[in-house]
CSV table of C-alpha atoms in Angstrom, one decimal:
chain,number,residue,atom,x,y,z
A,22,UNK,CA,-18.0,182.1,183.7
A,23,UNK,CA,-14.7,182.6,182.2
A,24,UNK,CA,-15.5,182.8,178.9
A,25,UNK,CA,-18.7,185.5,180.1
A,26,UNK,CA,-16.3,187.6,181.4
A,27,UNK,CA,-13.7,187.6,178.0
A,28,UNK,CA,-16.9,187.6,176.0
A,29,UNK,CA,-17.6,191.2,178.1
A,30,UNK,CA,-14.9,192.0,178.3
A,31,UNK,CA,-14.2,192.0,174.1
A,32,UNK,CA,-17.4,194.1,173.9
A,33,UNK,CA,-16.5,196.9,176.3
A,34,UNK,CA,-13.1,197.4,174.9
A,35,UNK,CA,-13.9,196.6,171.0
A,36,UNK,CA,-16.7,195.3,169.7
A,37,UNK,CA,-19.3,197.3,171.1
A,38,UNK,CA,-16.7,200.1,172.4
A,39,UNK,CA,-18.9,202.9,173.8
A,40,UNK,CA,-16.9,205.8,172.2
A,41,UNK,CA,-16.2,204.6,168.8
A,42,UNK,CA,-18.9,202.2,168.2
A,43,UNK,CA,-22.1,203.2,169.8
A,44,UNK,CA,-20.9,206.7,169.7
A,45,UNK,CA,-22.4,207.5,173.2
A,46,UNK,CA,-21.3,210.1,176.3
A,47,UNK,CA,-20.1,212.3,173.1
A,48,UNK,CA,-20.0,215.5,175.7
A,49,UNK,CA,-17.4,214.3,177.3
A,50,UNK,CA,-15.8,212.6,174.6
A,51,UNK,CA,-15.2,215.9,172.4
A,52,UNK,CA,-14.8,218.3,175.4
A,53,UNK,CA,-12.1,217.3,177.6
A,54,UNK,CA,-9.6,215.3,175.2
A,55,UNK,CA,-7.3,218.1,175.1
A,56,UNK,CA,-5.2,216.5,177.2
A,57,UNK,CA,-4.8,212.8,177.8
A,58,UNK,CA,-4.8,213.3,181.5
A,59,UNK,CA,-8.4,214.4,181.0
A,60,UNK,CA,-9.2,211.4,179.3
A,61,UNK,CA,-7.3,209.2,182.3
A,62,UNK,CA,-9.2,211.4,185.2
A,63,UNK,CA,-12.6,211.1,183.4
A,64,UNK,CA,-12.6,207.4,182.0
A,65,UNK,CA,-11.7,206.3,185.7
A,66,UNK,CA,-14.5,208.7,187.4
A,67,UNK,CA,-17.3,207.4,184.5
A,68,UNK,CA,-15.8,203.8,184.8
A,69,UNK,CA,-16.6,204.0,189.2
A,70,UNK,CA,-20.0,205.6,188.3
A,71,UNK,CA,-20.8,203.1,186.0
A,72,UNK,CA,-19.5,199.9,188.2
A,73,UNK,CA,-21.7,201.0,191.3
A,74,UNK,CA,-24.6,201.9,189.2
A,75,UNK,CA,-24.8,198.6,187.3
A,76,UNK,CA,-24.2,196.2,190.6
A,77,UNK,CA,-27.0,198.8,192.4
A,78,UNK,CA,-29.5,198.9,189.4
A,79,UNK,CA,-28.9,195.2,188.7
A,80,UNK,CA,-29.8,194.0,192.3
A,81,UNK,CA,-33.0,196.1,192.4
A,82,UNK,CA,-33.5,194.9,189.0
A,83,UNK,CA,-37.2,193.1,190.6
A,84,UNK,CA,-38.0,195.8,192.6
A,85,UNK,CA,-38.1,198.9,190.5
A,86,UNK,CA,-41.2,199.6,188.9
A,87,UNK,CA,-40.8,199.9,185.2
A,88,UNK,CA,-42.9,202.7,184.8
A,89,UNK,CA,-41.0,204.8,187.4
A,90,UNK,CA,-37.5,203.3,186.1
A,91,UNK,CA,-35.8,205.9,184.5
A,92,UNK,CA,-36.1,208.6,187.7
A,93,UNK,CA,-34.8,206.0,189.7
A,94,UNK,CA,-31.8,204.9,187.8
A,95,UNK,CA,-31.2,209.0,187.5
A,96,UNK,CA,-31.2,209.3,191.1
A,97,UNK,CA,-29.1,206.5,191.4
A,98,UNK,CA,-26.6,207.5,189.3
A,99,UNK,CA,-26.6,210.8,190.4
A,100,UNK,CA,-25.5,209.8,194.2
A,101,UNK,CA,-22.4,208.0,192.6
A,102,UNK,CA,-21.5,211.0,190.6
A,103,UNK,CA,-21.6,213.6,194.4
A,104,UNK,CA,-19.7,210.7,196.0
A,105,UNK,CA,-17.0,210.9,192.7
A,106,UNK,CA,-17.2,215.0,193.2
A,107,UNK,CA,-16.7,215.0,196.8
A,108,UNK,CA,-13.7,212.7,196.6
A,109,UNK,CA,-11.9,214.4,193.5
A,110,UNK,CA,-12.6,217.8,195.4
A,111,UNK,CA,-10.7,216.9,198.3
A,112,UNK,CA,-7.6,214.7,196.8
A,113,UNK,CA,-7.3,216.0,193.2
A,114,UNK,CA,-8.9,219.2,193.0
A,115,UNK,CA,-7.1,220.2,190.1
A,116,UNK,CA,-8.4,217.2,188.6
A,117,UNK,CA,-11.9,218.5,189.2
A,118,UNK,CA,-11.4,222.0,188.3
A,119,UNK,CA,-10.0,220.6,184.9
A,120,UNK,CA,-13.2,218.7,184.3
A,121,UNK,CA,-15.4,222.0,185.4
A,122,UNK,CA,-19.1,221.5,184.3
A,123,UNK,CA,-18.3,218.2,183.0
A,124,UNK,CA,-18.5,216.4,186.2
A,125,UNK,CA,-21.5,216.5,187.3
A,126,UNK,CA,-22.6,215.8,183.8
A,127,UNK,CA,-21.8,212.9,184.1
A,128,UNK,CA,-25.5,212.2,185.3
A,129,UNK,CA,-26.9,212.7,182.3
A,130,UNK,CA,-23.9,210.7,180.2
A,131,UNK,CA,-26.0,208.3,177.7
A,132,UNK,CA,-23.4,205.4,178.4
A,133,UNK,CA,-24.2,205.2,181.9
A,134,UNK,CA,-28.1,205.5,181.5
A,135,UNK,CA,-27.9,203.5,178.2
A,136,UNK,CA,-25.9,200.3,180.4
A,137,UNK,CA,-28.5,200.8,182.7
A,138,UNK,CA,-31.3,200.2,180.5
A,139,UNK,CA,-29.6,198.1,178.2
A,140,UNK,CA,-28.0,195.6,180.1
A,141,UNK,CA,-28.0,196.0,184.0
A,142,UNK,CA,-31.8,196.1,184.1
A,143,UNK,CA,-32.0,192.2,182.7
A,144,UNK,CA,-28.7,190.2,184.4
A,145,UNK,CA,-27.5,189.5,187.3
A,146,UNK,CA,-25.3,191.4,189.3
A,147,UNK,CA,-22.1,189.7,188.6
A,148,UNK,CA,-22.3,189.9,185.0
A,149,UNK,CA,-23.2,193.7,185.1
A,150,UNK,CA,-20.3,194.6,187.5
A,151,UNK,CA,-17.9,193.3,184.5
A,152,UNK,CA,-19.9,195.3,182.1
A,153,UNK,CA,-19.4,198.2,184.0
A,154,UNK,CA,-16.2,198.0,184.0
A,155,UNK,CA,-15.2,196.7,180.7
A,156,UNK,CA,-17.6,199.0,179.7
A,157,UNK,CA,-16.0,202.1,181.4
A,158,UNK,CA,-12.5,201.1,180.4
A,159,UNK,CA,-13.5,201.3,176.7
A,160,UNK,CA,-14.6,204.6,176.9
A,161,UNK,CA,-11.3,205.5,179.2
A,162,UNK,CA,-9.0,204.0,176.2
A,163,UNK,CA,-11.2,205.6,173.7
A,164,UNK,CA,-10.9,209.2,175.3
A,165,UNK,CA,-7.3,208.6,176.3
A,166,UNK,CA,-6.2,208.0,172.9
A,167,UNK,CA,-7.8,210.9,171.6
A,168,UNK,CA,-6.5,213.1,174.3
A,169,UNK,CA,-2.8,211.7,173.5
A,170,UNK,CA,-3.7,212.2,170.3
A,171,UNK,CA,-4.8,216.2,170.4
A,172,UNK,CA,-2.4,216.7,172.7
A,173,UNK,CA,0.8,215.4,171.1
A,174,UNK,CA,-0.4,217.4,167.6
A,175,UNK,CA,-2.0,220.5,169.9
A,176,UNK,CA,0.3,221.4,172.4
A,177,UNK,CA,3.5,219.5,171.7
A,178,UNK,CA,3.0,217.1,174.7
A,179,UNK,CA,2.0,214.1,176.4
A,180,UNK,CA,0.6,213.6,179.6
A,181,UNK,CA,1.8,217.0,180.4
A,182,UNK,CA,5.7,216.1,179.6
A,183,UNK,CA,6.8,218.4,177.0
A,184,UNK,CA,7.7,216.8,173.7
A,185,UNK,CA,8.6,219.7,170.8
A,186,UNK,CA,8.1,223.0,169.8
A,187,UNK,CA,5.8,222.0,167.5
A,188,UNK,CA,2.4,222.4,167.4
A,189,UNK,CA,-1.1,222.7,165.2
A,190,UNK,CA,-3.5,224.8,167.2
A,191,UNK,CA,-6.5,223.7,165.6
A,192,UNK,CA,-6.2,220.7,167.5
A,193,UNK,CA,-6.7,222.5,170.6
A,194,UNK,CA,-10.0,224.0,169.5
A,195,UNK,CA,-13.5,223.3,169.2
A,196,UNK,CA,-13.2,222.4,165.8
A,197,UNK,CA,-10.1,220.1,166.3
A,198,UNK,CA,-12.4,217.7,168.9
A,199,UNK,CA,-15.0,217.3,166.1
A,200,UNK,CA,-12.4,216.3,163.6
A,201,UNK,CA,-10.5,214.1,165.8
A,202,UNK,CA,-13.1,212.1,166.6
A,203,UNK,CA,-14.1,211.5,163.2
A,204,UNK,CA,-11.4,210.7,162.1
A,205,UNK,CA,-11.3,208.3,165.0
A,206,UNK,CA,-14.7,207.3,164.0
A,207,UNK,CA,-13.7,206.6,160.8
A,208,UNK,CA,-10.7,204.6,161.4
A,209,UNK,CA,-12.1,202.3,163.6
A,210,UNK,CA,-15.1,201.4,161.4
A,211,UNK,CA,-12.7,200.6,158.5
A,212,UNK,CA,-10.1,198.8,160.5
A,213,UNK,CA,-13.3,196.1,162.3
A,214,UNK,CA,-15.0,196.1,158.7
A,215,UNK,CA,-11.1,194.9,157.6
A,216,UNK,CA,-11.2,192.5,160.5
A,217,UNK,CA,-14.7,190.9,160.5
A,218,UNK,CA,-14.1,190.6,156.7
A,219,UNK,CA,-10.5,188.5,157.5
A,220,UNK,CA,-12.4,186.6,160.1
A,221,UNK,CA,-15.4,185.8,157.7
A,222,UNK,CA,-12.9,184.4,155.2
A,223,UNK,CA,-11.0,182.2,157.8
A,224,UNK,CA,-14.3,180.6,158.8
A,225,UNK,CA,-14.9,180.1,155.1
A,226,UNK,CA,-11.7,178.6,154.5
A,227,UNK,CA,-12.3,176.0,157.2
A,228,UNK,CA,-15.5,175.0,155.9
A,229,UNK,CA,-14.2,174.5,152.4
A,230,UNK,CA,-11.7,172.4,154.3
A,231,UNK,CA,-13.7,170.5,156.1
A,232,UNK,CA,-16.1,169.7,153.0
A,233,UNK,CA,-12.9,168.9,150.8
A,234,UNK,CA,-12.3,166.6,153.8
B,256,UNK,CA,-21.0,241.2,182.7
B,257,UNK,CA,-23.9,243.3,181.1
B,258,UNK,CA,-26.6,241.3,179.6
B,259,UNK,CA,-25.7,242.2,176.5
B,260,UNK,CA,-22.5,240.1,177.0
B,261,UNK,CA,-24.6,237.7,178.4
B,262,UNK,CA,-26.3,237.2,175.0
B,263,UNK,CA,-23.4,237.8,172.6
B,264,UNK,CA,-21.6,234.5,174.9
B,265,UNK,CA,-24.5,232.2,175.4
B,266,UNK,CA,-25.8,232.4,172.0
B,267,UNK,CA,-22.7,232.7,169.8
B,268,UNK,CA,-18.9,232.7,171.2
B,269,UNK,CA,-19.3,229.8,173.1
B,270,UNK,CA,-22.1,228.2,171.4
B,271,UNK,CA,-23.6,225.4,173.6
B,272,UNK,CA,-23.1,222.7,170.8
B,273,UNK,CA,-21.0,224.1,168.6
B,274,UNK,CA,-18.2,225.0,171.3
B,275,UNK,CA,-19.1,223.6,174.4
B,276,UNK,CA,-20.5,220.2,173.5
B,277,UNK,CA,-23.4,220.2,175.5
B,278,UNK,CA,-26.4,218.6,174.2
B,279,UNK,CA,-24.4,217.5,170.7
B,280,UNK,CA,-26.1,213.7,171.1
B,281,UNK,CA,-29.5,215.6,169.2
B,282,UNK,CA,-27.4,217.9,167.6
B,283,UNK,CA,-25.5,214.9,165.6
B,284,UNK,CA,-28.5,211.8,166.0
B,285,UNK,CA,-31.8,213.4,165.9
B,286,UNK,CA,-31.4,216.2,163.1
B,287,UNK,CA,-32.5,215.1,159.6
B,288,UNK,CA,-35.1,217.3,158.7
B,289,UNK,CA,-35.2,221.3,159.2
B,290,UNK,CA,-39.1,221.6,160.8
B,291,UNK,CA,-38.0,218.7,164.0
B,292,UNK,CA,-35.3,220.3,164.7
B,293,UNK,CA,-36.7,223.7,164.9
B,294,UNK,CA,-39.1,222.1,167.6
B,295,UNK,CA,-37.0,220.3,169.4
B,296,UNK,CA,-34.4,223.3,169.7
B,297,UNK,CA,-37.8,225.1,171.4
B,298,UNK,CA,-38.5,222.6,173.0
B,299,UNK,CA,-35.0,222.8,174.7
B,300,UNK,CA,-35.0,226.9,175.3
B,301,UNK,CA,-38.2,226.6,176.7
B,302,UNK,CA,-37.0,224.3,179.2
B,303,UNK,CA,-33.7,225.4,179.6
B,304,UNK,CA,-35.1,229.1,180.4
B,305,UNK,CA,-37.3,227.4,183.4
B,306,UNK,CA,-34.5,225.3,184.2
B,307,UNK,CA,-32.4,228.7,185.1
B,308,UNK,CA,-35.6,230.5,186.7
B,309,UNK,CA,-35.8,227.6,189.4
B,310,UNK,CA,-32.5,226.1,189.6
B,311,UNK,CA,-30.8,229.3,190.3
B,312,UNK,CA,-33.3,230.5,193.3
B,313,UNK,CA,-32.6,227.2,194.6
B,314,UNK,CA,-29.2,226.8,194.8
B,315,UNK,CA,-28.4,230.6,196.1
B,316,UNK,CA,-31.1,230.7,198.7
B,317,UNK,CA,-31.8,227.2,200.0
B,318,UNK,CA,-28.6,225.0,199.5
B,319,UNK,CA,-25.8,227.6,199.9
B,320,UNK,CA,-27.6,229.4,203.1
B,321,UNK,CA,-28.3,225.8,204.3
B,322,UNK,CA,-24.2,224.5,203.4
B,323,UNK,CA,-25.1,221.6,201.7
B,324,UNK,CA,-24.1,222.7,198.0
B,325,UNK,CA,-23.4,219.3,197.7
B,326,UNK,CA,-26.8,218.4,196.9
B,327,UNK,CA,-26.7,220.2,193.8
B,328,UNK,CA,-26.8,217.4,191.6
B,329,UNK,CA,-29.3,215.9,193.1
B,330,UNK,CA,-31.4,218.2,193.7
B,331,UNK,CA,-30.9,219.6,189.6
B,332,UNK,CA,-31.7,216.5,188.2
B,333,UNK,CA,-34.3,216.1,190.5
B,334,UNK,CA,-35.7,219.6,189.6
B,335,UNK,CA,-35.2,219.3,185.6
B,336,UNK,CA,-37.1,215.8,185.9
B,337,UNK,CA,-40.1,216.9,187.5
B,338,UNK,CA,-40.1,220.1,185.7
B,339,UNK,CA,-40.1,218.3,181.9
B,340,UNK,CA,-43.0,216.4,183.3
B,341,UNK,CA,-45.3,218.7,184.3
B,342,UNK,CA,-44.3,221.4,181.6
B,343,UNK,CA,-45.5,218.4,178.9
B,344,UNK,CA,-49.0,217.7,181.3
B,345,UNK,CA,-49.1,221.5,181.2
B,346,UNK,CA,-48.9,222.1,177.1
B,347,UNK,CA,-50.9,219.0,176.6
B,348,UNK,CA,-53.6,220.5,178.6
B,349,UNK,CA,-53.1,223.8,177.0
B,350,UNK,CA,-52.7,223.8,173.4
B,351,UNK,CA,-52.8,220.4,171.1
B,352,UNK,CA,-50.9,221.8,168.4
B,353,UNK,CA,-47.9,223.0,170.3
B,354,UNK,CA,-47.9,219.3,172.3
B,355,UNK,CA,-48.0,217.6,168.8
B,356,UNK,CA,-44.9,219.9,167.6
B,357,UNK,CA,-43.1,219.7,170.7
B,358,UNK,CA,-44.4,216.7,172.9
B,359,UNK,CA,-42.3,213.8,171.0
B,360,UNK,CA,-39.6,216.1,172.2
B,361,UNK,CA,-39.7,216.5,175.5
B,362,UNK,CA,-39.1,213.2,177.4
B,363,UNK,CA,-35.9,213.3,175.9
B,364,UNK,CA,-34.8,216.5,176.9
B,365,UNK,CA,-34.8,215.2,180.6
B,366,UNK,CA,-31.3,213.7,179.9
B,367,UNK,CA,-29.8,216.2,177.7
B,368,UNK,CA,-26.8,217.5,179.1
B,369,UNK,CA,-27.5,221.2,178.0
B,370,UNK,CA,-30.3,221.8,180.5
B,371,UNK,CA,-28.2,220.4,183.1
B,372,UNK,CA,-25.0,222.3,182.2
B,373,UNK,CA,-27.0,225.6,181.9
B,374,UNK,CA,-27.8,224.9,185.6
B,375,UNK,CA,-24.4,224.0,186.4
B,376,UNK,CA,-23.0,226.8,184.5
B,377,UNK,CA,-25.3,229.7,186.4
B,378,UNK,CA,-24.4,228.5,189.5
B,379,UNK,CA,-20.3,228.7,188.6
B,380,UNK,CA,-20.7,232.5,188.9
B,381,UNK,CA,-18.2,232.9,186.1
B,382,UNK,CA,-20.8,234.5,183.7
B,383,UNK,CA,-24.0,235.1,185.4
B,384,UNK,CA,-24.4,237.0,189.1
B,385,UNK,CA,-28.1,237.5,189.4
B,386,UNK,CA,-31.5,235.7,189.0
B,387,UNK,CA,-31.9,237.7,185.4
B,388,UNK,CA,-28.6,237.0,184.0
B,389,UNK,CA,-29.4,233.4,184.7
B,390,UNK,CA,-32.3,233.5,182.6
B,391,UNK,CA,-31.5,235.3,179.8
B,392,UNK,CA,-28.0,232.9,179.8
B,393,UNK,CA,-30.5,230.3,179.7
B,394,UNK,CA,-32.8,231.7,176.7
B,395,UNK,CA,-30.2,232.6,174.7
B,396,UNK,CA,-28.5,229.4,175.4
B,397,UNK,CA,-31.2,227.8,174.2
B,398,UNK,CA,-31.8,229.6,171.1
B,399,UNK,CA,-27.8,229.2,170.4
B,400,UNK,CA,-28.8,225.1,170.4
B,401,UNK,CA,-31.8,226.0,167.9
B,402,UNK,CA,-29.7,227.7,165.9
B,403,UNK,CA,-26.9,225.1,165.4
B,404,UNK,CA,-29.5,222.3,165.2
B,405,UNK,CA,-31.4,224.1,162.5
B,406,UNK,CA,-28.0,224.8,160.6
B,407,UNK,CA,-26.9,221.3,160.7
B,408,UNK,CA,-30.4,219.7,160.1
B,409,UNK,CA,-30.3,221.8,156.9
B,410,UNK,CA,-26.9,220.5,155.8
B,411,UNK,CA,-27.9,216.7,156.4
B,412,UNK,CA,-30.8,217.0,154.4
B,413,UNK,CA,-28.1,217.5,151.4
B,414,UNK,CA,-25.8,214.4,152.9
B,415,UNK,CA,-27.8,212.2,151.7
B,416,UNK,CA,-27.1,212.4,148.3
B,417,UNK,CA,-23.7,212.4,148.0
B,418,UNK,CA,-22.1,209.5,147.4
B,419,UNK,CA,-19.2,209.1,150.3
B,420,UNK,CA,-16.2,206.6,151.3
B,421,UNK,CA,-17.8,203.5,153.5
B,422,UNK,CA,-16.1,204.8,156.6
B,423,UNK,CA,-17.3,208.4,156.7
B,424,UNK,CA,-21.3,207.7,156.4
B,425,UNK,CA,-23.2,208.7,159.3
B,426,UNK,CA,-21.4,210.1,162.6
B,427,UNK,CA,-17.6,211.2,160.8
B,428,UNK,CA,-19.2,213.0,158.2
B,429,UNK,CA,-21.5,215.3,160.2
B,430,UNK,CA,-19.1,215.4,163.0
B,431,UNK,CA,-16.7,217.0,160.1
B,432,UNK,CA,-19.5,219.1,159.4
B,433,UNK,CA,-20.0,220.2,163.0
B,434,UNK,CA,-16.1,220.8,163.2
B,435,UNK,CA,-16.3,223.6,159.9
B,436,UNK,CA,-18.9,225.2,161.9
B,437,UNK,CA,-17.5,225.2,164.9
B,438,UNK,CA,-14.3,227.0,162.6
B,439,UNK,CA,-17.0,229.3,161.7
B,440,UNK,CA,-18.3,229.9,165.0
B,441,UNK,CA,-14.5,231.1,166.4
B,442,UNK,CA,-14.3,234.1,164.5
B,443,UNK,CA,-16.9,235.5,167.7
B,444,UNK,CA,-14.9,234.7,169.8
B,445,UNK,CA,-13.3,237.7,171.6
B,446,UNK,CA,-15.9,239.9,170.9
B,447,UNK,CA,-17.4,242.1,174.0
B,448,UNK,CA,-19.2,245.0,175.1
């Protein structure tokens, strides 16, 4: 059980990182990580969503229909997102006027649906609580980061604490989300194409060892 | 704001893909070639238009008068479900050629988030006041979508044959695509009637 949950635990955060792997919920991704609060208020509200959704879907794994699945799993998932609404509208309504349309979108982010589908709809519910969440905190890091990122270079800030005067503009636009993210994109594909490449010689190494042995 | 503003926003200053990021998953997956993403951005203004026409009725006279506004998510996603269906029974009822060219299409347009955040953004009262304004934010919308898809399906088809660092293929490149279009897209911003 231990190892399962490392094992998921290595996929949500890295292997299979939502964000920069699978390159899914890009709405979100590129819209609200001009600030890295955004990406802290968001990652946690997807990362709920996505918990409850999982344990829910995952326990009525045998009783939902296939052919009527995807309807269900939407309406699922789209009571977790009100309750997430309601709460941030009464304790951190800045929070919630920040995120704007984003919110209830949500609903229709492809990790959420995509866990659903992928992985919640075949294990038990355990296993896909700790997706959910390992899931949903891969996604928060990724966003976060970014978020720092555009923010430090945009405005001169982090996490709303002023740094400098200054600033690139550009990284506060439309165009600046697009090109931080590939550039995220791209760094984390060459930095796991380094790694798997260090591991595969390791493992190499060993054998060679073992048959000098 | 006059409809003409109406336009002017929803199709070019704040460009559903280009600037507000709504529907970008087809916008950056599904566009290789120029004649499916022509249907598929048709396929999306046609729903997105119906999507505005209903939702918008709706939300002012049944959920507001009855105080539970917080059913709007529901109830949209409910709405925009049902409504993909029976629009794809309808045109595969109607016309055969126009299901082959957009039927693929539609199932997937259920969970794009640009239908849902044209419904969303009606009903923020920001841009749109009345049951017209809704609509044409929605068709115009829509046809903002086809044009960026078209645009960037046109550009891919080029990708292909360049030859480009290991890193950059696939997502990165087009997203740096996307991100000198969106540059492009700026200079209509602050434009209004």
């Amino acid at each position: 059980m231990k190892n399962k949950v490392k094992d998921l635990a290595l996929d949500g955060v890295l292997r299979q990182n939502p964000t920069l792997k699978l390159v899914l919920g890009t709405c979100p991704t590129l819209a609200l990580t001009t600030a890295a609060m955004n990406g802290v208020g968001m990652g946690l509200a997807v990362t709920f969503v996505l918990m409850c959704s999982n344990v829910i879907i995952s326990s009525l794994r045998n009783i939902i229909p296939s052919r009527v699945r995807i309807p269900a799993y939407i309406l699922i998932i789209a009571t977790f997102v009100t309750i997430v609404r309601m709460f941030l509208n009464k304790f951190a309504p800045t929070i919630a006027t920040a995120m704007g349309p984003y919110l209830p979108l949500i609903v229709v982010n492809c990790i959420i649906l995509g866990r659903a589908e992928a992985f919640a709809s075949k294990n038990p519910v355990l296993d896909s609580m700790f997706d959910g969440i390992f899931m949903g905190l891969g996604f928060m890091l990724a966003i976060t980061l970014m978020g720092a990122f555009r923010e430090i270079l945009g405005a001169g800030a982090i996490f709303g604490v002023k740094l400098w005067d200054f600033k690139i503009e550009f990284f506060t636009h439309a165009s600046g989300a697009l090109f931080t993210y590939a550039i995220f994109i791209a760094l984390f594909t060459y930095f796991s194409g380094l790694y798997s490449k260090k591991s595969k010689q390791k493992t190499l190494q060993k054998d060679k060892k073992e048959v000098e042995a | 704001m006059n409809y003409l503003t109406i336009i002017f926003t929803a199709m070019l200053a704040s460009n559903f893909v280009l600037v507000k990021f709504l529907g970008i998953c087809p916008f950056l997956g599904v566009s290789k070639n120029v004649k499916s993403a022509f249907g598929m951005g048709i396929a999306v203004t046609f729903v997105m238009t119906i999507t505005c026409l209903i939702t918008y009725p709706i939300y002012t006279m049944i959920l507001v008068p009855l105080g539970v506004e917080y059913l709007e998510i529901i109830v949209f996603i409910f709405v925009i479900a049902s409504l993909v269906q029976i629009i794809e029974i309808i045109i595969k009822k109607i016309s055969k050629p126009l299901y082959n060219a957009m039927g693929v299409y539609l199932p997937l347009i259920t969970t794009n988030c640009a239908v849902l955040g044209v419904a969303e953004i009606c009903i923020a009262g920001d841009i749109v006041v009345d049951l017209l304004g809704a609509v044409t934010y929605g068709l115009f919308g829509g046809l903002g979508f086809t044009l960026a898809m078209i645009m960037m399906s046109g550009m891919r088809e080029k990708l292909d044959t360049l030859s480009l660092p290991k890193p950059l293929e696939g997502f990165p490149v087009s997203m740096l695509l996307a991100c000198f279009m969106a540059m492009a897209f700026n200079i209509f911003v602050g434009i209004s009637f």
